[in-house]
mmCIF file with all atom_site columns, C-alpha atoms in Angstrom:
data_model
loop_
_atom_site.group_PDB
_atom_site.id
_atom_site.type_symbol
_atom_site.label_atom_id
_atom_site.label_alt_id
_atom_site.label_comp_id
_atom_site.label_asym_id
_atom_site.label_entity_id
_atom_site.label_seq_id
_atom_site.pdbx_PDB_ins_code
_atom_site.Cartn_x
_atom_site.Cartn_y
_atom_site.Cartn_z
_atom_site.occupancy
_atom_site.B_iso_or_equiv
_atom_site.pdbx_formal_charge
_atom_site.auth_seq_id
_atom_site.auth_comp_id
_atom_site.auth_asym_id
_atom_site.auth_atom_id
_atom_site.pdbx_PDB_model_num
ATOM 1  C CA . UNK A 1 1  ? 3.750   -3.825  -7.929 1.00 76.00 ? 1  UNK A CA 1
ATOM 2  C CA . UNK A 1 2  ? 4.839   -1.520  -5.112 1.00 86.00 ? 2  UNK A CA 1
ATOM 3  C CA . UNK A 1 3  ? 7.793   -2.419  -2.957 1.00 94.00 ? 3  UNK A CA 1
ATOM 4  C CA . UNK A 1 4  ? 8.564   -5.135  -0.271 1.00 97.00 ? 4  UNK A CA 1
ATOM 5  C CA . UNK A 1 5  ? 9.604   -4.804  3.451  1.00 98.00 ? 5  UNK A CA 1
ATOM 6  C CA . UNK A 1 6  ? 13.042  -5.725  3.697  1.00 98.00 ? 6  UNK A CA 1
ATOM 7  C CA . UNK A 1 7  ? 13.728  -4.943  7.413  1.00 98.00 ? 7  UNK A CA 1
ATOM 8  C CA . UNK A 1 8  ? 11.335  -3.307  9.840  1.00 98.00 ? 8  UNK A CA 1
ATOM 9  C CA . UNK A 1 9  ? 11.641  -1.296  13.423 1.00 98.00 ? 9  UNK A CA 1
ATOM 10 C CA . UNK A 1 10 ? 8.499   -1.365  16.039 1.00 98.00 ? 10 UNK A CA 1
ATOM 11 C CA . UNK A 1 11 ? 7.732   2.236   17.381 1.00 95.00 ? 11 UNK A CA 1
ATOM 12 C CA . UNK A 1 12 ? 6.061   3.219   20.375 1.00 85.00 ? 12 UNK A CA 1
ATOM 13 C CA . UNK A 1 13 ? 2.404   4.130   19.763 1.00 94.00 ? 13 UNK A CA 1
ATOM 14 C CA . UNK A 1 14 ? 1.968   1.207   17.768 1.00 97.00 ? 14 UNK A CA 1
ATOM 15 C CA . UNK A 1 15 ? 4.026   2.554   14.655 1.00 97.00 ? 15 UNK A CA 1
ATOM 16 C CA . UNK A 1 16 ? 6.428   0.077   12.312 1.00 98.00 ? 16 UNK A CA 1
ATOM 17 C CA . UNK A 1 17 ? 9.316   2.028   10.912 1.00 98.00 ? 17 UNK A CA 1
ATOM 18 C CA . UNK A 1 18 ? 9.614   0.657   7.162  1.00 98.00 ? 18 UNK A CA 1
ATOM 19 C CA . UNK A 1 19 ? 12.475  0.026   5.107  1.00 98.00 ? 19 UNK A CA 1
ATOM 20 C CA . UNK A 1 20 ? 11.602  -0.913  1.356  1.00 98.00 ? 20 UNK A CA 1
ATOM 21 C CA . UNK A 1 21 ? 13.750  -2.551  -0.936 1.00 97.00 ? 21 UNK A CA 1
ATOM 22 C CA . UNK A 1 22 ? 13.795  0.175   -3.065 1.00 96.00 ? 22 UNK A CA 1
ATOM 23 C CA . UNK A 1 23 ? 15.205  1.841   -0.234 1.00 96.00 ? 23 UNK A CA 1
ATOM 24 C CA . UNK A 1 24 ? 12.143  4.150   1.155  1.00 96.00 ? 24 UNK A CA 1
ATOM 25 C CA . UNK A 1 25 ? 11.728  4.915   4.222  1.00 97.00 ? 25 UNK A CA 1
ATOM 26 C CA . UNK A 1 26 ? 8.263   5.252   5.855  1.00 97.00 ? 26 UNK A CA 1
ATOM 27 C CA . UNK A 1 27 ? 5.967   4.838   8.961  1.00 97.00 ? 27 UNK A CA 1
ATOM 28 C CA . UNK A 1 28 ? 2.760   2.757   9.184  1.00 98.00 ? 28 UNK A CA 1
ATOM 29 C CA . UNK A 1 29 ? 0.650   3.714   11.938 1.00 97.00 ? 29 UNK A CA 1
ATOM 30 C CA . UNK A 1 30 ? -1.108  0.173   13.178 1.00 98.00 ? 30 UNK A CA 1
ATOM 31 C CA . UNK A 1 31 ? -2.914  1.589   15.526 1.00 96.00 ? 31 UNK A CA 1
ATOM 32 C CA . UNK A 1 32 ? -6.223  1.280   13.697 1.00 96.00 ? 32 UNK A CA 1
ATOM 33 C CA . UNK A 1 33 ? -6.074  -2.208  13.808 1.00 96.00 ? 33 UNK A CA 1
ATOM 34 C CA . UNK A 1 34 ? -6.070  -2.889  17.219 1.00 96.00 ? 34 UNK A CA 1
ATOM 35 C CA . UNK A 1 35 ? -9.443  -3.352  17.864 1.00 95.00 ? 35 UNK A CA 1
ATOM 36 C CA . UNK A 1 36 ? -9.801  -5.566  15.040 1.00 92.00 ? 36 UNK A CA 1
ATOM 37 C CA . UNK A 1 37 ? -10.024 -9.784  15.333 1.00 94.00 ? 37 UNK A CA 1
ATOM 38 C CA . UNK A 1 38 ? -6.276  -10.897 15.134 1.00 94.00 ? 38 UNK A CA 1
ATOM 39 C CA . UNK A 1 39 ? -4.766  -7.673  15.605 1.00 97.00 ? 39 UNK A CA 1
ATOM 40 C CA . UNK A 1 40 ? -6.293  -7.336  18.964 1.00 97.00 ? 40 UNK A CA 1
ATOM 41 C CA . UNK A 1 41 ? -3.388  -9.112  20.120 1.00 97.00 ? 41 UNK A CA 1
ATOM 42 C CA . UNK A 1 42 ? -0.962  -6.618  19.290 1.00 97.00 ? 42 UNK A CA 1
ATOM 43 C CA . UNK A 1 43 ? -2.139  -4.055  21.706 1.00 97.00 ? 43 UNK A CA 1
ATOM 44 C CA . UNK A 1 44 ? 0.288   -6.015  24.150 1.00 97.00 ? 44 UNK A CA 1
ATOM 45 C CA . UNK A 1 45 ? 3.133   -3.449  23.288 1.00 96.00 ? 45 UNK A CA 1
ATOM 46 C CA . UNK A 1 46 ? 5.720   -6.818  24.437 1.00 97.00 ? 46 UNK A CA 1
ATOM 47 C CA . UNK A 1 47 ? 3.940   -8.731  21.313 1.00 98.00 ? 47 UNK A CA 1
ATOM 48 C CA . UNK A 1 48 ? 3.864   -6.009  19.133 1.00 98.00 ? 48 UNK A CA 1
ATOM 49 C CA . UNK A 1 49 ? 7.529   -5.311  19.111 1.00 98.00 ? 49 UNK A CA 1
ATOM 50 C CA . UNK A 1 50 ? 7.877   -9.090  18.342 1.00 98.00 ? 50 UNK A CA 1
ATOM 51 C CA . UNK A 1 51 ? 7.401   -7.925  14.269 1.00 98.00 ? 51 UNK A CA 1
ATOM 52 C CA . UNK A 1 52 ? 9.992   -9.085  11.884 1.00 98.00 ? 52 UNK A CA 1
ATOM 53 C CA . UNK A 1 53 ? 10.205  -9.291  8.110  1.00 98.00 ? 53 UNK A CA 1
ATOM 54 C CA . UNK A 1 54 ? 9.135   -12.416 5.945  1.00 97.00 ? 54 UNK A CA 1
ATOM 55 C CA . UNK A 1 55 ? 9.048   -12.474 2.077  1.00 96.00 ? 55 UNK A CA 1
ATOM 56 C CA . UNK A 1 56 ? 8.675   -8.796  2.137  1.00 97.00 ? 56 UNK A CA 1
ATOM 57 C CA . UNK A 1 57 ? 5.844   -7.947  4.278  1.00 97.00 ? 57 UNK A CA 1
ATOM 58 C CA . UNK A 1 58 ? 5.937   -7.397  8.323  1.00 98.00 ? 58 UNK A CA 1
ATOM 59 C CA . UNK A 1 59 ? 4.459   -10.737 10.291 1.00 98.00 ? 59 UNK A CA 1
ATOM 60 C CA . UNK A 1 60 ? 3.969   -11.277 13.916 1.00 98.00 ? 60 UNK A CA 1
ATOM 61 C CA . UNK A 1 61 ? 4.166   -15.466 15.453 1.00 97.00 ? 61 UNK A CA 1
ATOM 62 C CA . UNK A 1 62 ? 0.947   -15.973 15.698 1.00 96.00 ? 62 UNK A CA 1
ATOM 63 C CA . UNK A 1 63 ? 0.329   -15.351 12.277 1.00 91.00 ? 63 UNK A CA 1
ATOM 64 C CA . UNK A 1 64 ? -0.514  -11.876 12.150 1.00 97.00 ? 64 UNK A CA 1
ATOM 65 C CA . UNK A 1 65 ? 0.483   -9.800  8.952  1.00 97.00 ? 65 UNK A CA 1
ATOM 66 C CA . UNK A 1 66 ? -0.142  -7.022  7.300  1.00 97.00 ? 66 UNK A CA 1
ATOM 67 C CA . UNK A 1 67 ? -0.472  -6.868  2.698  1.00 95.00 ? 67 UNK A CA 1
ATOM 68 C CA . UNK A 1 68 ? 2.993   -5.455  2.167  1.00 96.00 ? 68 UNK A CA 1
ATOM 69 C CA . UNK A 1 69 ? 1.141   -3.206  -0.587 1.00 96.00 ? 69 UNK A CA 1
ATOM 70 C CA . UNK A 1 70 ? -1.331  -1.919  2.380  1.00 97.00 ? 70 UNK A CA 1
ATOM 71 C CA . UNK A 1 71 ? 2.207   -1.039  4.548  1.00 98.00 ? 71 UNK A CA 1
ATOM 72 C CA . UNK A 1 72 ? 3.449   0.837   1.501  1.00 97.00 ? 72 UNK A CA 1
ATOM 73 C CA . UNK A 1 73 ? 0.476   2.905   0.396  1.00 96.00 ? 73 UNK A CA 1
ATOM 74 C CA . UNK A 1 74 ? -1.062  3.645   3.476  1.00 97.00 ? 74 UNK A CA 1
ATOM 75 C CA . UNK A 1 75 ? 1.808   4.768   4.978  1.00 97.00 ? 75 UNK A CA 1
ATOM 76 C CA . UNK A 1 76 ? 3.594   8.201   5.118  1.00 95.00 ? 76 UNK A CA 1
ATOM 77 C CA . UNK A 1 77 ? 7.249   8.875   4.052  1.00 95.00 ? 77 UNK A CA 1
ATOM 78 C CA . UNK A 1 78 ? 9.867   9.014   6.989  1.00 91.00 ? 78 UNK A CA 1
ATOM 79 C CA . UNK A 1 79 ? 11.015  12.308  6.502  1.00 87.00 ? 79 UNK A CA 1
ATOM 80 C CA . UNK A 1 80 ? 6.998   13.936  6.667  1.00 81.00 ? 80 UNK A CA 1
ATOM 81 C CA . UNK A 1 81 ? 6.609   11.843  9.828  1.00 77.00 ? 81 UNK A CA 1
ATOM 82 C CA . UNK A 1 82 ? 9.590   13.483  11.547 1.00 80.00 ? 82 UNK A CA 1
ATOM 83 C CA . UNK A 1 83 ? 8.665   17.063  10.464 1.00 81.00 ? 83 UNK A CA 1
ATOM 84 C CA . UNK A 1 84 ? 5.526   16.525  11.707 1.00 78.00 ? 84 UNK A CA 1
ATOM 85 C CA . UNK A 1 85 ? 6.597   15.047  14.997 1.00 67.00 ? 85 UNK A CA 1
ATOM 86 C CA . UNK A 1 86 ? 8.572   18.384  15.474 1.00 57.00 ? 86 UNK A CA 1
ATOM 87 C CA . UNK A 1 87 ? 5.645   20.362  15.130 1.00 49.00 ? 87 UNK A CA 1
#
């Protein structure tokens, strides 16, 4: 089992900053799933800053969330993102 969210920071360009309770640090780009059913409603940046942690994953109020094993695998380590950010 990978690790759970424990506390989570909204990004501009549609980017969670990810704390696991292991203590990694990553980012998960969401922006691929903004043209998708549910998600659709996150493109309103207002509602998409609106994400908070529950029972280790990231949720939204209307329901939205995202398979906390999805937010850890298929995102990239904090420390990559910055050095490529400074690119």
């Amino acid at each position: 089992m990978n690790p759970r969210v424990s506390t989570v920071r909204p990004m501009p360009d549609y980017k969670l900053e990810l704390v696991f309770d292991d203590g990694d640090r990553r980012i998960y780009d969401c922006s691929h799933l903004l043209e998708f059913g549910v998600f659709r409603e996150l493109r309103e940046i207002s509602y998409f800053k609106q994400a908070r942690v529950l029972d280790g994953t990231v949720v939204w109020p209307h329901e939205q969330d995202i398979c906390p094993d999805t937010l850890y695998l298929d995102s990239s380590p904090l420390d990559t993102y910055l050095r490529g950010s400074n690119d």
